[in-house]
CSV table of C-alpha atoms and ligand atoms in Angstrom, one decimal:
chain,number,residue,atom,x,y,z
A,114,UNK,CA,-25.7,2.9,-16.5
A,115,UNK,CA,-24.2,2.4,-13.0
A,116,UNK,CA,-20.5,1.5,-13.3
A,117,UNK,CA,-18.2,-0.7,-11.2
A,118,UNK,CA,-14.5,-1.0,-11.3
A,119,UNK,CA,-13.2,-4.6,-10.5
A,120,UNK,CA,-9.5,-5.2,-10.1
A,121,UNK,CA,-8.0,-8.6,-10.1
A,122,UNK,CA,-4.5,-9.1,-8.6
A,123,UNK,CA,-1.8,-11.5,-9.9
A,124,UNK,CA,-3.0,-14.6,-8.0
A,125,UNK,CA,-6.6,-14.0,-9.2
A,126,UNK,CA,-5.4,-14.3,-12.9
A,127,UNK,CA,-2.6,-16.8,-12.3
A,128,UNK,CA,-3.7,-19.2,-15.0
A,129,UNK,CA,-6.5,-19.6,-17.6
A,130,UNK,CA,-8.8,-21.3,-15.1
A,131,UNK,CA,-8.5,-18.4,-12.7
A,132,UNK,CA,-9.0,-15.9,-15.4
A,133,UNK,CA,-12.2,-17.8,-16.3
A,134,UNK,CA,-13.3,-17.7,-12.6
A,135,UNK,CA,-12.6,-13.9,-12.5
A,136,UNK,CA,-14.5,-13.4,-15.8
A,137,UNK,CA,-17.5,-15.2,-14.2
A,138,UNK,CA,-17.5,-12.6,-11.4
A,139,UNK,CA,-17.4,-9.8,-14.0
A,140,UNK,CA,-20.3,-11.4,-16.0
A,141,UNK,CA,-22.4,-11.6,-12.8
A,142,UNK,CA,-22.1,-7.8,-12.3
A,143,UNK,CA,-22.9,-7.2,-16.0
A,144,UNK,CA,-26.0,-9.4,-15.6
A,145,UNK,CA,-27.0,-7.2,-12.6
A,146,UNK,CA,-27.0,-4.2,-14.9
A,147,UNK,CA,-23.5,-2.7,-14.4
A,148,UNK,CA,-21.1,-1.4,-17.0
A,149,UNK,CA,-17.7,-2.7,-15.7
A,150,UNK,CA,-14.1,-1.5,-16.0
A,151,UNK,CA,-11.8,-4.4,-15.2
A,152,UNK,CA,-8.3,-3.7,-14.2
A,153,UNK,CA,-5.9,-6.6,-14.3
A,154,UNK,CA,-2.4,-7.3,-12.9
A,155,UNK,CA,0.1,-9.6,-14.6
A,156,UNK,CA,-0.2,-13.3,-13.8
A,157,UNK,CA,1.4,-14.0,-10.5
A,158,UNK,CA,5.2,-14.2,-10.6
A,159,UNK,CA,5.3,-12.7,-14.1
A,160,UNK,CA,6.4,-9.2,-13.1
A,161,UNK,CA,9.2,-10.6,-10.9
A,162,UNK,CA,10.3,-12.7,-13.8
A,163,UNK,CA,10.3,-9.6,-16.2
A,164,UNK,CA,12.2,-7.5,-13.6
A,165,UNK,CA,14.8,-10.3,-13.3
A,166,UNK,CA,15.2,-10.4,-17.1
A,167,UNK,CA,15.9,-6.7,-17.2
A,168,UNK,CA,18.4,-6.8,-14.3
A,169,UNK,CA,20.3,-9.8,-15.8
A,170,UNK,CA,20.5,-8.0,-19.2
A,171,UNK,CA,21.5,-4.6,-17.9
A,172,UNK,CA,22.4,-4.1,-14.2
A,173,UNK,CA,22.2,-0.3,-14.6
A,174,UNK,CA,19.2,-0.4,-16.8
A,175,UNK,CA,17.6,2.4,-18.7
A,176,UNK,CA,14.3,2.9,-16.7
A,177,UNK,CA,12.4,3.6,-19.9
A,178,UNK,CA,13.2,0.1,-21.2
A,179,UNK,CA,12.6,-1.4,-17.8
A,180,UNK,CA,9.0,0.0,-18.1
A,181,UNK,CA,8.7,-1.3,-21.7
A,182,UNK,CA,9.5,-4.8,-20.5
A,183,UNK,CA,7.8,-5.0,-17.1
A,184,UNK,CA,4.5,-3.4,-18.3
A,185,UNK,CA,4.1,-6.3,-20.7
A,186,UNK,CA,2.8,-8.8,-18.2
A,187,UNK,CA,-0.5,-6.8,-17.8
A,188,UNK,CA,-1.0,-6.7,-21.6
A,189,UNK,CA,-1.2,-10.5,-21.7
A,190,UNK,CA,-3.8,-10.7,-19.0
A,191,UNK,CA,-5.9,-7.8,-20.4
A,192,UNK,CA,-6.2,-9.6,-23.8
A,193,UNK,CA,-6.9,-13.0,-22.2
A,194,UNK,CA,-9.5,-11.5,-20.0
A,195,UNK,CA,-11.3,-9.8,-22.9
A,196,UNK,CA,-11.2,-13.0,-24.9
A,197,UNK,CA,-12.6,-15.0,-22.0
A,198,UNK,CA,-15.5,-12.6,-21.5
A,199,UNK,CA,-16.2,-12.7,-25.3
A,200,UNK,CA,-16.4,-16.5,-25.0
A,201,UNK,CA,-19.1,-15.9,-22.4
A,202,UNK,CA,-21.0,-13.6,-24.8
A,203,UNK,CA,-20.1,-10.5,-22.8
A,204,UNK,CA,-19.1,-7.6,-25.2
A,205,UNK,CA,-15.6,-6.7,-24.0
A,206,UNK,CA,-12.4,-5.3,-25.3
A,207,UNK,CA,-9.0,-4.7,-23.9
A,208,UNK,CA,-7.1,-1.4,-23.5
A,209,UNK,CA,-3.4,-0.9,-22.8
A,210,UNK,CA,-2.6,2.2,-20.8
A,211,UNK,CA,-1.5,4.2,-23.8
A,212,UNK,CA,-4.7,3.5,-25.7
A,213,UNK,CA,-6.9,5.0,-23.0
A,214,UNK,CA,-4.6,7.1,-22.8
A,215,UNK,CA,-3.7,7.0,-19.1
A,216,UNK,CA,-1.3,9.9,-18.9
A,217,UNK,CA,1.4,9.9,-16.3
A,218,UNK,CA,4.5,11.8,-15.3
A,219,UNK,CA,7.8,10.8,-16.8
A,220,UNK,CA,9.2,9.3,-13.6
A,221,UNK,CA,9.8,5.9,-15.0
A,222,UNK,CA,9.2,2.9,-12.7
A,223,UNK,CA,7.3,5.1,-10.2
A,224,UNK,CA,5.2,7.4,-12.4
A,225,UNK,CA,2.2,9.2,-11.1
A,226,UNK,CA,-1.1,9.4,-12.9
A,227,UNK,CA,-2.0,12.8,-14.3
A,228,UNK,CA,-5.1,12.3,-16.3
A,229,UNK,CA,-7.5,9.7,-17.5
A,230,UNK,CA,-9.6,11.1,-20.4
A,231,UNK,CA,-12.9,9.2,-20.6
A,232,UNK,CA,-13.8,9.8,-24.2
A,233,UNK,CA,-12.5,6.6,-25.8
A,234,UNK,CA,-13.9,4.2,-23.3
A,235,UNK,CA,-17.2,6.1,-23.0
A,236,UNK,CA,-17.6,5.9,-26.7
A,237,UNK,CA,-17.3,2.2,-26.7
A,238,UNK,CA,-19.8,1.8,-23.8
A,239,UNK,CA,-22.2,4.0,-25.8
A,240,UNK,CA,-21.8,1.5,-28.7
A,241,UNK,CA,-22.8,-1.4,-26.4
A,242,UNK,CA,-19.5,-2.6,-25.0
A,243,UNK,CA,-20.2,-3.9,-21.5
A,244,UNK,CA,-16.7,-4.4,-20.1
A,245,UNK,CA,-13.5,-2.4,-20.7
A,246,UNK,CA,-10.5,-4.5,-19.6
A,247,UNK,CA,-7.6,-2.2,-18.8
A,248,UNK,CA,-4.0,-3.3,-18.2
A,249,UNK,CA,-3.1,-2.1,-14.7
A,250,UNK,CA,0.2,-0.6,-13.6
A,251,UNK,CA,1.0,1.2,-16.8
A,252,UNK,CA,0.5,4.5,-18.7
A,253,UNK,CA,2.2,6.9,-21.1
A,254,UNK,CA,4.3,9.9,-20.5
A,255,UNK,CA,4.2,13.3,-22.3
A,256,UNK,CA,7.2,12.1,-24.3
A,257,UNK,CA,5.1,9.2,-25.6
A,258,UNK,CA,7.0,6.5,-23.6
A,259,UNK,CA,5.4,3.7,-21.7
A,260,UNK,CA,5.6,4.2,-17.9
A,261,UNK,CA,4.8,2.1,-14.9
A,262,UNK,CA,3.4,3.1,-11.5
A,263,UNK,CA,5.6,1.2,-9.1
A,264,UNK,CA,5.2,-2.3,-7.7
A,265,UNK,CA,1.6,-3.0,-6.7
A,266,UNK,CA,0.5,-0.1,-9.0
A,267,UNK,CA,-2.5,-1.9,-10.4
A,268,UNK,CA,-4.4,-1.0,-7.3
A,269,UNK,CA,-3.7,2.7,-8.0
A,270,UNK,CA,-4.8,2.2,-11.6
A,271,UNK,CA,-8.1,0.8,-10.3
A,272,UNK,CA,-8.8,3.6,-7.9
A,273,UNK,CA,-7.9,6.2,-10.5
A,274,UNK,CA,-10.4,4.7,-13.0
A,275,UNK,CA,-13.1,4.6,-10.3
A,276,UNK,CA,-12.5,8.3,-9.6
A,277,UNK,CA,-12.4,9.3,-13.2
A,278,UNK,CA,-15.6,7.4,-14.2
A,279,UNK,CA,-17.5,8.0,-11.0
A,280,UNK,CA,-17.8,4.3,-10.2
A,281,UNK,CA,-20.3,3.2,-7.5
A,282,UNK,CA,-17.4,1.2,-6.0
A,283,UNK,CA,-14.0,-0.2,-6.7
A,284,UNK,CA,-13.7,-3.9,-5.8
A,285,UNK,CA,-10.2,-5.2,-5.3
A,286,UNK,CA,-10.2,-9.0,-5.8
A,287,UNK,CA,-7.2,-10.6,-4.1
A,288,UNK,CA,-6.2,-13.8,-2.4
A,289,UNK,CA,-7.3,-12.8,1.1
A,290,UNK,CA,-10.9,-12.2,2.1
A,291,UNK,CA,-10.5,-8.8,3.5
A,292,UNK,CA,-8.5,-6.5,5.9
A,293,UNK,CA,-7.7,-8.0,9.3
A,294,UNK,CA,-7.2,-6.5,12.7
A,295,UNK,CA,-3.7,-7.9,12.4
A,296,UNK,CA,-1.7,-10.5,10.5
A,297,UNK,CA,-3.6,-13.8,11.1
A,298,UNK,CA,-0.2,-15.6,10.7
A,299,UNK,CA,0.9,-14.0,13.9
A,300,UNK,CA,-2.3,-13.8,15.9
A,301,UNK,CA,-4.9,-16.5,15.2
A,302,UNK,CA,-7.6,-14.5,16.8
A,303,UNK,CA,-7.2,-11.8,14.2
A,304,UNK,CA,-10.6,-10.8,12.9
A,305,UNK,CA,-11.7,-9.6,9.5
A,306,UNK,CA,-13.0,-6.0,9.6
A,307,UNK,CA,-16.3,-5.3,7.8
A,308,UNK,CA,-15.4,-1.6,7.4
A,309,UNK,CA,-12.3,0.4,7.9
A,310,UNK,CA,-11.8,4.2,7.5
A,311,UNK,CA,-9.6,5.5,4.7
A,312,UNK,CA,-7.2,7.1,7.2
A,313,UNK,CA,-6.8,3.9,9.1
A,314,UNK,CA,-6.2,1.9,6.0
A,315,UNK,CA,-3.6,4.4,4.9
A,316,UNK,CA,-1.7,3.9,8.2
A,317,UNK,CA,-2.1,0.1,8.0
A,318,UNK,CA,-1.0,0.0,4.3
A,319,UNK,CA,2.0,2.1,4.9
A,320,UNK,CA,2.9,0.1,8.0
A,321,UNK,CA,3.2,-3.0,6.0
A,322,UNK,CA,-0.3,-4.6,5.7
A,323,UNK,CA,0.4,-5.4,2.1
A,324,UNK,CA,-3.1,-5.7,0.9
A,325,UNK,CA,-3.2,-2.4,-1.0
A,326,UNK,CA,-0.6,-0.2,-2.5
A,327,UNK,CA,-0.4,2.9,-0.2
A,328,UNK,CA,-0.9,5.3,-3.1
A,329,UNK,CA,-4.2,3.7,-4.0
A,330,UNK,CA,-5.5,4.4,-0.6
A,331,UNK,CA,-4.3,8.0,-0.7
A,332,UNK,CA,-6.1,8.4,-4.0
A,333,UNK,CA,-9.3,6.7,-2.7
A,334,UNK,CA,-9.3,9.0,0.3
A,335,UNK,CA,-8.9,12.1,-1.8
A,336,UNK,CA,-11.6,11.3,-4.2
A,337,UNK,CA,-13.8,9.4,-1.7
A,338,UNK,CA,-13.8,6.2,-3.8
A,339,UNK,CA,-15.4,3.4,-1.8
A,340,UNK,CA,-13.0,0.5,-2.0
A,341,UNK,CA,-13.9,-3.1,-1.2
A,342,UNK,CA,-11.2,-5.7,-0.6
A,343,UNK,CA,-12.4,-9.3,-1.2
A,344,UNK,CA,-11.3,-12.8,-2.2
A,345,UNK,CA,-11.6,-14.0,-5.8
A,346,UNK,CA,-11.7,-17.6,-4.5
A,347,UNK,CA,-15.0,-17.3,-2.7
A,348,UNK,CA,-18.6,-16.8,-3.6
A,349,UNK,CA,-19.2,-13.3,-2.4
A,350,UNK,CA,-22.3,-11.4,-1.4
A,351,UNK,CA,-23.0,-7.7,-1.0
A,352,UNK,CA,-21.4,-7.7,2.4
A,353,UNK,CA,-18.3,-9.8,1.8
A,354,UNK,CA,-14.8,-8.5,2.2
A,355,UNK,CA,-13.8,-5.3,3.9
A,356,UNK,CA,-15.2,-1.9,2.8
A,357,UNK,CA,-12.6,0.9,3.0
A,358,UNK,CA,-14.7,4.0,3.2
A,359,UNK,CA,-15.3,7.4,4.8
A,360,UNK,CA,-15.4,7.3,8.6
A,361,UNK,CA,-19.0,8.8,8.4
A,362,UNK,CA,-20.1,5.4,7.0
A,363,UNK,CA,-18.8,3.6,10.1
A,364,UNK,CA,-21.1,3.4,13.1
A,365,UNK,CA,-19.7,1.0,15.6
A,366,UNK,CA,-16.0,1.0,16.0
A,367,UNK,CA,-13.4,-0.2,18.5
A,368,UNK,CA,-11.0,2.6,19.7
A,369,UNK,CA,-8.1,0.7,18.1
A,370,UNK,CA,-8.9,-0.9,14.7
A,371,UNK,CA,-5.7,-2.7,14.0
A,372,UNK,CA,-2.2,-3.7,15.0
A,373,UNK,CA,0.5,-3.3,12.3
A,374,UNK,CA,4.1,-4.3,12.3
A,375,UNK,CA,7.2,-3.9,10.2
A,376,UNK,CA,10.2,-6.1,10.5
A,377,UNK,CA,12.2,-4.1,8.1
A,378,UNK,CA,13.2,-1.2,10.4
A,379,UNK,CA,16.5,0.1,11.7
A,380,UNK,CA,17.3,2.5,14.4
A,381,UNK,CA,20.1,5.0,13.9
A,382,UNK,CA,21.6,7.1,16.6
A,383,UNK,CA,24.0,10.0,16.3
A,384,UNK,CA,25.7,10.6,19.6
A,385,UNK,CA,27.1,13.8,21.0
A,386,UNK,CA,25.6,16.0,18.2
A,387,UNK,CA,26.5,19.6,18.5
A,388,UNK,CA,23.2,21.2,19.6
A,389,UNK,CA,22.5,24.4,17.9
A,390,UNK,CA,19.7,26.0,15.8
A,391,UNK,CA,19.5,24.3,12.4
A,392,UNK,CA,21.1,21.0,13.5
A,393,UNK,CA,18.0,18.9,12.7
A,394,UNK,CA,17.8,20.5,9.3
A,395,UNK,CA,21.5,19.8,8.8
A,396,UNK,CA,20.9,16.1,9.5
A,397,UNK,CA,17.6,15.4,8.0
A,398,UNK,CA,18.0,17.6,4.9
A,399,UNK,CA,20.8,15.4,3.5
A,400,UNK,CA,18.9,12.2,4.4
A,401,UNK,CA,15.8,13.4,2.5
A,402,UNK,CA,18.0,14.3,-0.5
A,403,UNK,CA,19.5,10.8,-0.4
A,404,UNK,CA,16.0,9.3,-0.5
A,405,UNK,CA,16.0,8.0,3.0
A,406,UNK,CA,12.5,8.2,4.4
A,407,UNK,CA,12.9,8.7,8.1
A,408,UNK,CA,10.0,7.8,10.3
A,409,UNK,CA,10.4,8.3,14.0
A,410,UNK,CA,12.7,10.9,15.4
A,411,UNK,CA,13.8,11.5,19.0
A,412,UNK,CA,16.2,14.2,20.3
A,413,UNK,CA,17.5,13.7,23.8
A,414,UNK,CA,18.0,16.5,26.3
A,415,UNK,CA,21.3,18.2,25.7
A,416,UNK,CA,24.2,18.4,28.1
A,417,UNK,CA,27.0,20.8,27.7
A,418,UNK,CA,25.8,21.7,24.2
A,419,UNK,CA,25.7,18.1,23.0
A,420,UNK,CA,22.7,15.8,22.4
A,421,UNK,CA,21.9,12.4,21.0
A,422,UNK,CA,19.6,12.2,18.0
A,423,UNK,CA,17.9,8.9,17.1
A,424,UNK,CA,15.7,8.1,14.1
A,425,UNK,CA,14.3,5.1,12.4
A,426,UNK,CA,14.4,4.2,8.7
A,427,UNK,CA,13.8,1.2,6.5
A,428,UNK,CA,16.6,-1.3,7.0
A,429,UNK,CA,17.6,-1.4,3.4
A,430,UNK,CA,18.4,2.3,3.5
A,431,UNK,CA,20.9,2.1,6.4
A,432,UNK,CA,23.9,2.2,4.1
A,433,UNK,CA,22.5,5.2,2.2
A,434,UNK,CA,21.7,7.0,5.5
A,435,UNK,CA,25.2,6.4,6.8
A,436,UNK,CA,26.8,7.7,3.7
A,437,UNK,CA,24.6,10.8,3.6
A,438,UNK,CA,25.4,11.7,7.2
A,439,UNK,CA,29.1,11.0,6.9
A,440,UNK,CA,29.2,13.2,3.8
A,441,UNK,CA,27.5,16.0,5.7
A,442,UNK,CA,30.1,15.7,8.4
A,443,UNK,CA,32.9,15.8,5.8
A,444,UNK,CA,31.4,19.0,4.4
A,445,UNK,CA,31.6,20.4,7.9
A,446,UNK,CA,27.8,20.8,8.2
A,447,UNK,CA,27.4,18.6,11.3
A,448,UNK,CA,29.6,17.4,14.1
A,449,UNK,CA,28.9,14.3,16.2
A,450,UNK,CA,30.6,11.6,18.2
A,451,UNK,CA,29.5,8.3,16.6
A,452,UNK,CA,26.8,7.0,14.3
A,453,UNK,CA,25.3,3.7,15.6
A,454,UNK,CA,23.0,1.5,13.6
A,455,UNK,CA,20.7,-1.0,15.4
A,456,UNK,CA,19.3,-3.4,12.8
A,457,UNK,CA,17.6,-5.8,15.2
A,458,UNK,CA,14.5,-3.8,15.8
A,459,UNK,CA,10.9,-4.0,14.6
A,460,UNK,CA,8.1,-1.4,14.7
A,461,UNK,CA,4.7,-2.3,16.1
A,462,UNK,CA,1.8,0.2,15.9
A,463,UNK,CA,-1.7,0.5,17.0
A,464,UNK,CA,-4.1,2.4,14.7
A,465,UNK,CA,-7.6,3.7,15.2
A,466,UNK,CA,-9.6,6.9,14.5
A,467,UNK,CA,-11.2,6.3,17.9
A,468,UNK,CA,-8.0,7.6,19.5
A,469,UNK,CA,-9.0,11.1,18.5
A,470,UNK,CA,-11.7,11.1,21.1
A,471,UNK,CA,-10.4,8.6,23.7
A,472,UNK,CA,-7.5,9.1,26.1
A,473,UNK,CA,-5.4,6.4,27.7
A,474,UNK,CA,-4.6,4.4,24.6
A,475,UNK,CA,-0.9,5.0,24.9
A,476,UNK,CA,-0.7,4.1,28.6
A,477,UNK,CA,-2.7,0.9,27.9
A,478,UNK,CA,-0.3,0.0,25.1
A,479,UNK,CA,2.8,0.7,27.2
A,480,UNK,CA,1.5,-1.3,30.2
A,481,UNK,CA,0.7,-4.3,28.0
A,482,UNK,CA,4.2,-4.3,26.6
A,483,UNK,CA,5.7,-3.9,30.1
A,484,UNK,CA,3.8,-6.9,31.3
A,485,UNK,CA,5.4,-9.0,28.7
A,486,UNK,CA,8.8,-7.6,29.7
A,487,UNK,CA,9.3,-5.8,26.3
A,488,UNK,CA,11.5,-2.8,26.4
A,489,UNK,CA,10.4,0.2,24.2
A,490,UNK,CA,13.3,1.9,22.4
A,491,UNK,CA,11.5,4.7,20.6
A,492,UNK,CA,8.0,6.0,20.6
A,493,UNK,CA,6.2,8.1,18.0
A,494,UNK,CA,2.5,9.2,17.9
A,495,UNK,CA,0.2,10.8,15.5
A,496,UNK,CA,-3.5,11.6,15.9
A,497,UNK,CA,-4.6,8.0,15.0
A,498,UNK,CA,-1.5,5.9,15.6
A,499,UNK,CA,1.0,5.0,18.2
A,500,UNK,CA,4.2,3.3,17.1
A,501,UNK,CA,7.0,1.8,19.1
A,502,UNK,CA,10.4,0.3,18.2
A,503,UNK,CA,11.3,-2.8,20.1
A,504,UNK,CA,13.8,-5.7,19.8
A,505,UNK,CA,12.8,-7.7,16.7
A,506,UNK,CA,12.7,-11.0,18.7
A,507,UNK,CA,9.7,-9.7,20.7
A,508,UNK,CA,7.6,-8.5,17.7
A,509,UNK,CA,5.2,-11.4,17.5
A,510,UNK,CA,4.7,-11.3,21.3
A,511,UNK,CA,4.0,-7.6,21.2
A,512,UNK,CA,1.5,-7.9,18.3
A,513,UNK,CA,-0.4,-10.6,20.3
A,514,UNK,CA,-0.4,-8.7,23.6
A,515,UNK,CA,-1.7,-5.5,21.9
A,516,UNK,CA,-4.3,-7.4,19.9
A,517,UNK,CA,-5.5,-8.9,23.2
A,518,UNK,CA,-5.4,-5.8,25.4
A,519,UNK,CA,-7.5,-3.7,22.9
A,520,UNK,CA,-10.0,-6.5,22.5
A,521,UNK,CA,-9.6,-6.7,18.8
A,522,UNK,CA,-10.8,-10.3,18.6
A,523,UNK,CA,-14.3,-9.0,19.4
A,524,UNK,CA,-16.4,-6.6,17.2
A,525,UNK,CA,-17.4,-3.3,18.8
B,229,LIG,N1,2.2,-6.6,-11.7
B,229,LIG,C1,2.7,-5.4,-11.0
B,229,LIG,C2,3.4,-5.9,-9.8
B,229,LIG,O1,3.6,-7.1,-9.5
B,229,LIG,C3,1.6,-4.5,-10.7
B,229,LIG,C4,0.5,-5.0,-9.8
B,229,LIG,O2,0.2,-6.2,-9.9
B,229,LIG,O3,-0.1,-4.3,-9.0
B,229,LIG,O4,3.9,-5.1,-9.0
B,230,MG,MG1,-1.0,-6.0,-5.2
């Protein structure tokens, strides 16, 4: 039997009517001849409520009990979805993570999937079950405790099941109808992409296009799971939504596929850093140990043995970064003049696999920003991405200017 994985996010299962609507989409695929594994999120808002209950009960909570509580939202929707399908005469049953068992590491609240044995679910398919409804976001550790995969983790559950069961495709049903060239709330000419390559989606996901959990895209890329993002509120056809796939599957493509942004950035500068071999390691080692994920790094030319070192990091980690660097100074590992944090910045990036084979993307980008009078504070590039840090008040303007200059409102 061909098999599909269908994942429904929180807004798609927000109440009993929406669960029924989602179940109808599942039944349609069963009627077409598929066996289906359905992955469900908690009803929208539920996980936040559960997290709130945990934090109010115990500010420095035991992460194992946090997982026990916050994983429960998915259990409710899994059972309700199975019941709804049964009411439609579709043979279905629910599975909690531990029943599969979906085995994970013991890193509570951010566990990683280690193994999904197929035997239990395959046995039920062999007996005539048509739909396995699996609670997303959760698993079981080697110690036998319930774990969760981090916020947004149901996407990763879905992709992992698609890989383990060799699904034809993994359909991610959500409240938007696909992946856009940029955020339509900022640029009304933003266009839905029919296809996007894994690598591009990975960059866009990690840059804050919050459609898919980043880990799910990494996993999809590694196992070549074709992912489709589509709306659960529309009547879909074979070509609805956005297909996230291998670049070989994409024929026509703009050089730049999307413009991403992140408001939650900060720029930190260490002035007059003593310039000597090992200084970068002495700064960024302690930052990494403190869990500060640094993104862009710039080291200035040095004068009289001193240099400025600038880096960007998520704004909520500024305090942690400051304390890690000050501690390194107190230990005598680094010497510098001052540590300056600029928290009024935003990051804007253009992403596209076409950049590998086309030159001039950077100069086009910089010229477009210059024409709007936007000053660039830091630049970073990778093979398929160019990012700049700018004053946050110009973020919308920058996104619009870049969307326009790369012609993203028009298909290739
Ligand atoms: N319910 C979980 C969350 O809100 C997992 C998910 O929906 O992906 O993060
Ligand atoms: Mg989500």
